[in-house]
mmCIF file of N, CA and C in Angstrom:
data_model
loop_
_atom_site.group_PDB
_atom_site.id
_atom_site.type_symbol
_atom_site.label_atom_id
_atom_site.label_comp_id
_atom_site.label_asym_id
_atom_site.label_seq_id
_atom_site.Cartn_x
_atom_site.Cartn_y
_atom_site.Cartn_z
ATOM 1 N N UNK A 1 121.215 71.977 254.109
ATOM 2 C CA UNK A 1 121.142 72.796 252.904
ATOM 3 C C UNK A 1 120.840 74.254 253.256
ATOM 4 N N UNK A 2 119.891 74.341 254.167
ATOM 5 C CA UNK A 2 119.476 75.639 254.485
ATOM 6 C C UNK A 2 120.532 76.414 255.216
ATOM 7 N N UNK A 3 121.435 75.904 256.093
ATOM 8 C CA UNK A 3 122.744 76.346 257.158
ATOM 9 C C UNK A 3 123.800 76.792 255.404
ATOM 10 N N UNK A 4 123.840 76.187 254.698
ATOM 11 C CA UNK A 4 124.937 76.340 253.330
ATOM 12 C C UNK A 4 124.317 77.806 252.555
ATOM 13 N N UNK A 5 123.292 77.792 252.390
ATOM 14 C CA UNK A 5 122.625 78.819 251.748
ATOM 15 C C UNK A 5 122.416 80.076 252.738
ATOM 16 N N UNK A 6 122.561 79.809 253.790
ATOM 17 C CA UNK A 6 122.688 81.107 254.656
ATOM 18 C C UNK A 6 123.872 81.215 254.744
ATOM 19 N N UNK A 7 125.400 80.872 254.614
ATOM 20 C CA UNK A 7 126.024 81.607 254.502
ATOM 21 C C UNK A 7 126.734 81.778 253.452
ATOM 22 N N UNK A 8 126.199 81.262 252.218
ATOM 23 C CA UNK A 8 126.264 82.279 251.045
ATOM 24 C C UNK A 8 125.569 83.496 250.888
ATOM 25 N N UNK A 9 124.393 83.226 251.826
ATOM 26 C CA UNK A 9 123.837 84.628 251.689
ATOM 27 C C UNK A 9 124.563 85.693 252.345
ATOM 28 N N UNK A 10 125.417 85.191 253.801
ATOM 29 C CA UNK A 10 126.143 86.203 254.415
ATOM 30 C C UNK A 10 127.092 86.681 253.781
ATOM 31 N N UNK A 11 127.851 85.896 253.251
ATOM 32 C CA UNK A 11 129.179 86.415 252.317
ATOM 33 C C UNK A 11 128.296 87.208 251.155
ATOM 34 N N UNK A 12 127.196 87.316 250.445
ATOM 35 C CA UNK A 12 127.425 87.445 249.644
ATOM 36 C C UNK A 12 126.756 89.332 249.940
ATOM 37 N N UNK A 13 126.470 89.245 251.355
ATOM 38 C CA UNK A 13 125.927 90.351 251.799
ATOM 39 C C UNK A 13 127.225 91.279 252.205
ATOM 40 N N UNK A 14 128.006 90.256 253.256
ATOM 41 C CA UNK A 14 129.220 91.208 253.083
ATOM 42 C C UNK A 14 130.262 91.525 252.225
ATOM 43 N N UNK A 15 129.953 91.462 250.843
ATOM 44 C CA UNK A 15 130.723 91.199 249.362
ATOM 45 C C UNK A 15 129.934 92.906 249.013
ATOM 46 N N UNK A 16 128.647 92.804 249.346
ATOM 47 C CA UNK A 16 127.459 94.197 249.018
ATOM 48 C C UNK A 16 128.328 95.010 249.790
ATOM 49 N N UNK A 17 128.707 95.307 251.147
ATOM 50 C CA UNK A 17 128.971 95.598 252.509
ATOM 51 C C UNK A 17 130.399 96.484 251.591
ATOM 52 N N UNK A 18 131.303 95.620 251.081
ATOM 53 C CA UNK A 18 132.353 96.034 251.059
ATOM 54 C C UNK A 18 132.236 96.955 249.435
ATOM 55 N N UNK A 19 131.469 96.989 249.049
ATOM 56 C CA UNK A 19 131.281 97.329 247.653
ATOM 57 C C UNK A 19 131.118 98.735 248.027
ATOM 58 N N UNK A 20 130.011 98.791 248.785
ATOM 59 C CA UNK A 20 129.472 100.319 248.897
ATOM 60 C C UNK A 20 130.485 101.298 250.121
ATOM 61 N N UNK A 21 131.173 100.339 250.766
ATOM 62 C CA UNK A 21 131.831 101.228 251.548
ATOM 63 C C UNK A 21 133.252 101.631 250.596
ATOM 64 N N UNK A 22 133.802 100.949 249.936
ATOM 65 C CA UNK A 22 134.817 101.136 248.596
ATOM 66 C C UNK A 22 134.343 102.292 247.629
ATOM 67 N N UNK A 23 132.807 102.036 247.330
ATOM 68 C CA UNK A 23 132.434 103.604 246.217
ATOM 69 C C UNK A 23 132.275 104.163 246.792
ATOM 70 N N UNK A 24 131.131 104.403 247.889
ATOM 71 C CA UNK A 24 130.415 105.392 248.329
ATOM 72 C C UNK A 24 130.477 105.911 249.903
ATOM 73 N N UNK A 25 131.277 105.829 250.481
ATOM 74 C CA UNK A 25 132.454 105.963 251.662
ATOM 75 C C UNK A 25 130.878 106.327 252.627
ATOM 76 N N UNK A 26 129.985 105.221 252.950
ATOM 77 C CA UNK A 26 128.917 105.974 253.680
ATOM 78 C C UNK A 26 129.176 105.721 255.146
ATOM 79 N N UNK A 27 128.263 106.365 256.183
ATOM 80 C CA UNK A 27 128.960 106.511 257.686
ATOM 81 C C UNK A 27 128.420 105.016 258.310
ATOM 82 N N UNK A 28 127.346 104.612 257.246
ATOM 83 C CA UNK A 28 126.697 103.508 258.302
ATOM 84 C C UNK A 28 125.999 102.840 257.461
ATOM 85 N N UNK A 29 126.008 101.770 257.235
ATOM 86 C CA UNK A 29 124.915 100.419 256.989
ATOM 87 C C UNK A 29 124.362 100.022 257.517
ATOM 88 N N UNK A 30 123.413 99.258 257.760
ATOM 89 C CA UNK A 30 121.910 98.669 258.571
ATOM 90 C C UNK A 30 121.582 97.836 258.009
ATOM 91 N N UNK A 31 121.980 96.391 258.401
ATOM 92 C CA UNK A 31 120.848 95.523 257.725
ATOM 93 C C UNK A 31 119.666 95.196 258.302
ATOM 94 N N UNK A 32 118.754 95.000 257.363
ATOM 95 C CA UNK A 32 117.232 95.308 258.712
ATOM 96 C C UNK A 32 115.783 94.408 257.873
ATOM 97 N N UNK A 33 115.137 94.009 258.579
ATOM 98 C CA UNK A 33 113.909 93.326 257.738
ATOM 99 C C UNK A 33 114.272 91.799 258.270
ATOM 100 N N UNK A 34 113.884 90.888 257.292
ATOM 101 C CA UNK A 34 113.705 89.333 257.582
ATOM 102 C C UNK A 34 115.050 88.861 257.721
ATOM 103 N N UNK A 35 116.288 89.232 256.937
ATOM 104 C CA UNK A 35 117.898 88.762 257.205
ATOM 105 C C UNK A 35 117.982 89.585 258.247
ATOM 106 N N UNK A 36 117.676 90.382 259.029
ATOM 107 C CA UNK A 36 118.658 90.935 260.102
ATOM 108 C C UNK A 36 117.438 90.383 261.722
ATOM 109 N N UNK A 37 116.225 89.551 261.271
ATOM 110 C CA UNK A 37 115.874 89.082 262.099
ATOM 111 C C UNK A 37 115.927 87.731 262.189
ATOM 112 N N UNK A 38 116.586 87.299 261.149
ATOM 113 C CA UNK A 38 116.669 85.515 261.202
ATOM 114 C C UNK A 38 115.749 84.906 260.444
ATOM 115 N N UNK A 39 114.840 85.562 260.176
ATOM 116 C CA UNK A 39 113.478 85.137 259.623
ATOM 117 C C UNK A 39 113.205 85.018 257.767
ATOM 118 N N UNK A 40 114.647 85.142 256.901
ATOM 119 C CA UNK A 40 114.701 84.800 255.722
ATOM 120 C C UNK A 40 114.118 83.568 255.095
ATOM 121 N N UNK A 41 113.496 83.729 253.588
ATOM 122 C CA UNK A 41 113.015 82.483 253.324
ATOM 123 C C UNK A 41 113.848 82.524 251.908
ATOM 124 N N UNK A 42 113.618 81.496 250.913
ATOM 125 C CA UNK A 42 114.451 81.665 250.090
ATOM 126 C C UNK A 42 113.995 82.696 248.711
ATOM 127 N N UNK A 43 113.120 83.527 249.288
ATOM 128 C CA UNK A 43 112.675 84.636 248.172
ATOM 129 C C UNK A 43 112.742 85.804 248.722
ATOM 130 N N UNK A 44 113.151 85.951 250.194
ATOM 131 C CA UNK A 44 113.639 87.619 250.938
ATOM 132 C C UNK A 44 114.881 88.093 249.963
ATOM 133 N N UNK A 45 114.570 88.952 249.854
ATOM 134 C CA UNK A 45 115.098 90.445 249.531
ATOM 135 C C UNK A 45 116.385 90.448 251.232
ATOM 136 N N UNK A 46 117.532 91.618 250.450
ATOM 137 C CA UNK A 46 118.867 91.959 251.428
ATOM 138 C C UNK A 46 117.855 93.340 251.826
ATOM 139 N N UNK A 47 117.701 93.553 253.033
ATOM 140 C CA UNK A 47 117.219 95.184 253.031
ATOM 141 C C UNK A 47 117.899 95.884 253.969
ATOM 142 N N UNK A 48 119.006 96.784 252.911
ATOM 143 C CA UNK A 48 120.117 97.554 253.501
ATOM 144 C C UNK A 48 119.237 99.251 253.658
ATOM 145 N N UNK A 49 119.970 99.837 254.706
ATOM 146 C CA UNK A 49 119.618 101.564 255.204
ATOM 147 C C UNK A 49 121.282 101.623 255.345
ATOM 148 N N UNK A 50 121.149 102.828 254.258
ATOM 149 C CA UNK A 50 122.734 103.151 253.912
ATOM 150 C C UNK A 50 122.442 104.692 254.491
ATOM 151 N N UNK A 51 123.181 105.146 255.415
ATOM 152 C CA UNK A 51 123.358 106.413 255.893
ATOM 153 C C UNK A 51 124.213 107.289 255.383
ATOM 154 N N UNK A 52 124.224 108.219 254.794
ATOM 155 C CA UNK A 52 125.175 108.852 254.506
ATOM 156 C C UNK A 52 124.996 109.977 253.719
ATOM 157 N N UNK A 53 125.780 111.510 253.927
ATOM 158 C CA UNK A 53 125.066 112.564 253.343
ATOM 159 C C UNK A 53 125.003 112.630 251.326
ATOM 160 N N UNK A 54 124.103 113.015 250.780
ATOM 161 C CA UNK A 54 123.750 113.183 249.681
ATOM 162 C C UNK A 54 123.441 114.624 249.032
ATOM 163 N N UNK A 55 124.019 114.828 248.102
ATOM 164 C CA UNK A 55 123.370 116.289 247.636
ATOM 165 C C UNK A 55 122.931 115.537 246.394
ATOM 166 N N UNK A 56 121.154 116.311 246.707
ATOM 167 C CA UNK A 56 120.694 116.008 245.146
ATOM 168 C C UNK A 56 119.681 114.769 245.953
ATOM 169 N N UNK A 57 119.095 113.952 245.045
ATOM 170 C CA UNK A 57 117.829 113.015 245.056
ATOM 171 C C UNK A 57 118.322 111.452 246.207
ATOM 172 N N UNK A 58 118.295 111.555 247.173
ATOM 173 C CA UNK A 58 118.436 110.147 247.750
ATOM 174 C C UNK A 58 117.822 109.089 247.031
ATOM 175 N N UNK A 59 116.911 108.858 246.181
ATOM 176 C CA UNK A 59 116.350 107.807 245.469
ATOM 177 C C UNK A 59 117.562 107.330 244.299
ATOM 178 N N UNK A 60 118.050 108.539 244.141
ATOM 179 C CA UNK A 60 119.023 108.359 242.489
ATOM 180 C C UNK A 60 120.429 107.694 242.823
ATOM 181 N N UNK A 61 120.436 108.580 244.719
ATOM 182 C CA UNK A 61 121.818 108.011 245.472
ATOM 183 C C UNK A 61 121.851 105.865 245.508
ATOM 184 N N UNK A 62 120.580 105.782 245.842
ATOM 185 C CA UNK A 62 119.702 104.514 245.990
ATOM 186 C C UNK A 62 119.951 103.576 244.546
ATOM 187 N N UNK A 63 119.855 104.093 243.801
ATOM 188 C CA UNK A 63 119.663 103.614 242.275
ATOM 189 C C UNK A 63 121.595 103.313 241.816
ATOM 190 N N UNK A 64 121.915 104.608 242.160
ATOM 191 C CA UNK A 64 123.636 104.131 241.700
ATOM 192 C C UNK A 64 123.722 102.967 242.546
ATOM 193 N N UNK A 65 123.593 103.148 243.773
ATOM 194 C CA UNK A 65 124.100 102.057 244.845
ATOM 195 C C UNK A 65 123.829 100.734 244.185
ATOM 196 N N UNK A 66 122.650 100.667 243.735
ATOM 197 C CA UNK A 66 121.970 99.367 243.214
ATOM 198 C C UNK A 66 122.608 98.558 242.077
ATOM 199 N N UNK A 67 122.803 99.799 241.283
ATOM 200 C CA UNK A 67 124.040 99.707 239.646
ATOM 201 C C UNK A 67 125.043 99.133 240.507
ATOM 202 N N UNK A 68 125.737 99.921 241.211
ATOM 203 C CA UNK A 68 127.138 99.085 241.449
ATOM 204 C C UNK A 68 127.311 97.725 242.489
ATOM 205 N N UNK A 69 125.951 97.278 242.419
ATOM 206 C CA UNK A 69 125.942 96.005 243.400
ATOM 207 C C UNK A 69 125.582 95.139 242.366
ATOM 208 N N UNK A 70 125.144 95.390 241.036
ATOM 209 C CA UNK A 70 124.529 94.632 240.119
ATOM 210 C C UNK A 70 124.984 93.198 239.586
ATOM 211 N N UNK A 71 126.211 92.977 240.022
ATOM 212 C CA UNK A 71 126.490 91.666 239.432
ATOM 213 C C UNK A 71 126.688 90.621 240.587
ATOM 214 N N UNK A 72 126.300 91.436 242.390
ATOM 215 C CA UNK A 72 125.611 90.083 242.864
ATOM 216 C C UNK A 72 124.788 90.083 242.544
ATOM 217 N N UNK A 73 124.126 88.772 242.542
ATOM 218 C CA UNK A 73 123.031 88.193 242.257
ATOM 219 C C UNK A 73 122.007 87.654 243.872
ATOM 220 N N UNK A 74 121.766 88.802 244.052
ATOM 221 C CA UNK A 74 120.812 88.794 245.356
ATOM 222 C C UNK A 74 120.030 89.686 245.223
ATOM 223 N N UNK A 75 118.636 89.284 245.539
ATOM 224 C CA UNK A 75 117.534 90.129 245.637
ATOM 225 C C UNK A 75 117.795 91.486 246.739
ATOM 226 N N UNK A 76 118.169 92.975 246.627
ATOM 227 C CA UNK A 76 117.968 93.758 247.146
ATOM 228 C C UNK A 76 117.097 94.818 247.291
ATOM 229 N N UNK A 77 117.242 95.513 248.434
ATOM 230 C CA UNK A 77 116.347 96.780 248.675
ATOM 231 C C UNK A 77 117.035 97.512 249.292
ATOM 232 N N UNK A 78 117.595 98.488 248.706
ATOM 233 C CA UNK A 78 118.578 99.796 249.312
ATOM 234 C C UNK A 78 117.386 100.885 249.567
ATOM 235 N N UNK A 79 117.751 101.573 250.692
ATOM 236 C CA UNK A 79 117.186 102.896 251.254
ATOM 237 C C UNK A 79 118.466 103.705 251.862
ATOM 238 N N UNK A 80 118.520 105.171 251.185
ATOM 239 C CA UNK A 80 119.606 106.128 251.590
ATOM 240 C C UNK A 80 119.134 106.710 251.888
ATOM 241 N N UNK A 81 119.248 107.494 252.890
ATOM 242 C CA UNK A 81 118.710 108.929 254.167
ATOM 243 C C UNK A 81 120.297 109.233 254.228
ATOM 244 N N UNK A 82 120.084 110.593 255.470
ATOM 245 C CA UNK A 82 121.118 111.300 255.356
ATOM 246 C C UNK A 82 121.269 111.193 257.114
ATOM 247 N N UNK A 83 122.625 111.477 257.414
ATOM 248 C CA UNK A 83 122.754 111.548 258.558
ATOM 249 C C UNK A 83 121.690 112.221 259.521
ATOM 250 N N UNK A 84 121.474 113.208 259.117
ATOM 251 C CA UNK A 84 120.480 114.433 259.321
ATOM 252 C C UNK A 84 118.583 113.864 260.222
ATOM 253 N N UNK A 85 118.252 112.894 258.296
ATOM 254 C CA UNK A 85 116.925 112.534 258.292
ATOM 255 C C UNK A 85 117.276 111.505 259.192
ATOM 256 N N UNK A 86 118.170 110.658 259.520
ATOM 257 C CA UNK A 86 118.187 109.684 260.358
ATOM 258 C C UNK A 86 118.101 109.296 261.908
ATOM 259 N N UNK A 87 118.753 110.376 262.446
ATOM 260 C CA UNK A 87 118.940 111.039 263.564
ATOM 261 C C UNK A 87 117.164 111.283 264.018
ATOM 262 N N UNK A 88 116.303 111.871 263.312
ATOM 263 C CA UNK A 88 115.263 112.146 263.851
ATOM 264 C C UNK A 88 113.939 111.344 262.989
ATOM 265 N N UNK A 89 114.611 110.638 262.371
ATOM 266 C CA UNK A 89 113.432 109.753 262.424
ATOM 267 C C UNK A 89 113.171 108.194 262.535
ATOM 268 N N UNK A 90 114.128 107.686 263.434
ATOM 269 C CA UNK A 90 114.975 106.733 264.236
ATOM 270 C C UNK A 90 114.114 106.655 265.320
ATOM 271 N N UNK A 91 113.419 107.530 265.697
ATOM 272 C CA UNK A 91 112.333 107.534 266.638
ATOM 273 C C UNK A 91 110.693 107.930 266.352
ATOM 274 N N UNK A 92 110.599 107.777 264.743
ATOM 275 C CA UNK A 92 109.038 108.359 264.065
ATOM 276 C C UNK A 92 108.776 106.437 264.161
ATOM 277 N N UNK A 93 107.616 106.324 264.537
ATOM 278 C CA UNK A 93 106.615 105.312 264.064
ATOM 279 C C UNK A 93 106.227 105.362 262.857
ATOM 280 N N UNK A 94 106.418 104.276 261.925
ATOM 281 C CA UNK A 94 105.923 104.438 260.171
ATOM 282 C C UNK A 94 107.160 104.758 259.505
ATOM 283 N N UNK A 95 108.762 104.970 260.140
ATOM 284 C CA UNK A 95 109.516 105.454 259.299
ATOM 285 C C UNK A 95 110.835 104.368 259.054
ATOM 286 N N UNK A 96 110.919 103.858 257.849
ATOM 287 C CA UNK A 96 111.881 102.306 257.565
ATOM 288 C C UNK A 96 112.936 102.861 258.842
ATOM 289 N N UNK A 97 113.436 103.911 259.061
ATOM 290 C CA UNK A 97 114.728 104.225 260.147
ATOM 291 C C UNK A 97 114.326 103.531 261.671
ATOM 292 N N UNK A 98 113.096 103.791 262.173
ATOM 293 C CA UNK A 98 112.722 103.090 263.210
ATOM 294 C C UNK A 98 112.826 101.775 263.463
ATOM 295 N N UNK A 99 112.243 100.746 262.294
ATOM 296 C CA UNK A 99 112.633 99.371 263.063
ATOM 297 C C UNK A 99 114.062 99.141 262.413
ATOM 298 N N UNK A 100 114.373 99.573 261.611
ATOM 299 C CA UNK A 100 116.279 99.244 261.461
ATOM 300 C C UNK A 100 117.061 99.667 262.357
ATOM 301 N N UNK A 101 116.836 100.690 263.239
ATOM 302 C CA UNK A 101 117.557 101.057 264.387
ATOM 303 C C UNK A 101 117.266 99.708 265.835
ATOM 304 N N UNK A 102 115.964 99.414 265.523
ATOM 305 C CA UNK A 102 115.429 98.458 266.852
ATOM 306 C C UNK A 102 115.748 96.607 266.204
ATOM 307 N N UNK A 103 115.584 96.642 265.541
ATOM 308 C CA UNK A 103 115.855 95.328 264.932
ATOM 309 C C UNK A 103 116.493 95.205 263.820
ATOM 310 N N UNK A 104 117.131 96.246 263.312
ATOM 311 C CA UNK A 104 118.263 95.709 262.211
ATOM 312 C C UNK A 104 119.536 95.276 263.206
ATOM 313 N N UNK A 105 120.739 95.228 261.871
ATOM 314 C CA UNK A 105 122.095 94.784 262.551
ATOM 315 C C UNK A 105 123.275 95.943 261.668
ATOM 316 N N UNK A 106 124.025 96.965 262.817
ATOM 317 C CA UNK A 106 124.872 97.357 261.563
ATOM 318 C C UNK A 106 125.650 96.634 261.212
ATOM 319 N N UNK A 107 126.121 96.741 259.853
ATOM 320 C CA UNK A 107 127.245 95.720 259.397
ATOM 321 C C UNK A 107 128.451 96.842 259.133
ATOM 322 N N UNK A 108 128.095 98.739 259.011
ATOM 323 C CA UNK A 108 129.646 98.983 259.228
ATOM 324 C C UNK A 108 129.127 100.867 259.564
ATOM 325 N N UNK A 109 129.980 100.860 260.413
ATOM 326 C CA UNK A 109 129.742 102.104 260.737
ATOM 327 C C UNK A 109 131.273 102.492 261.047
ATOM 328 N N UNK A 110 131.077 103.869 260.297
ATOM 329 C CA UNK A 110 132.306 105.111 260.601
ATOM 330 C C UNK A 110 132.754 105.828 261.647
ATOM 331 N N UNK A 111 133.834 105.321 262.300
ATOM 332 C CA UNK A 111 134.291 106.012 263.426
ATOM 333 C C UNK A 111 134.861 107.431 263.448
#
């Protein structure tokens, strides 16, 4: 049961995956937290780091993202930074970019 439900959870992550790269053309995804360490239970949260530049409020960038993922039905947590903030704080201790760079997984990055 648990092997069936993990990969509905995968599809239903790369269903998210393809959503946001279709609206919001970003350079990079990260999945990162308890799904990108194996360690999901059946009340984890998806916790995506969407890279990509923003003019204006990254929280609000965060919030559309969320709207247009709204009719999966999976617990998420979007975080948007900018190419910029990412780059240098990919190496801050305390900053969500640090362990998503060391223990997340990208699921799509822009060549």
């Amino acid at each position: 049961m648990k092997a069936m439900r993990t990969r509905n959870v995968g599809k239903l992550i790369e269903q998210m995956v393809r959503v946001i790269i279709r609206k919001f053309n970003p350079e990079r995804i990260i999945l990162f937290g308890s799904h990108a360490r194996g360690e999901a239970g059946p009340d984890s949260d998806v916790d995506l780091l969407i890279v990509m530049p923003v003019e204006g409020s990254r929280r609000q960038k965060a919030v559309e993202i969320g709207v247009a993922l709204h009719d999966i039905r999976l617990p998420k947590d979007i975080i948007v930074t900018t190419p910029e903030d990412f780059e240098w704080r990919k190496e801050i201790v305390g900053t969500i970019e640090r362990p998503a760079v060391r223990e997340g997984r990208v699921l799509y990055a822009r060549i």
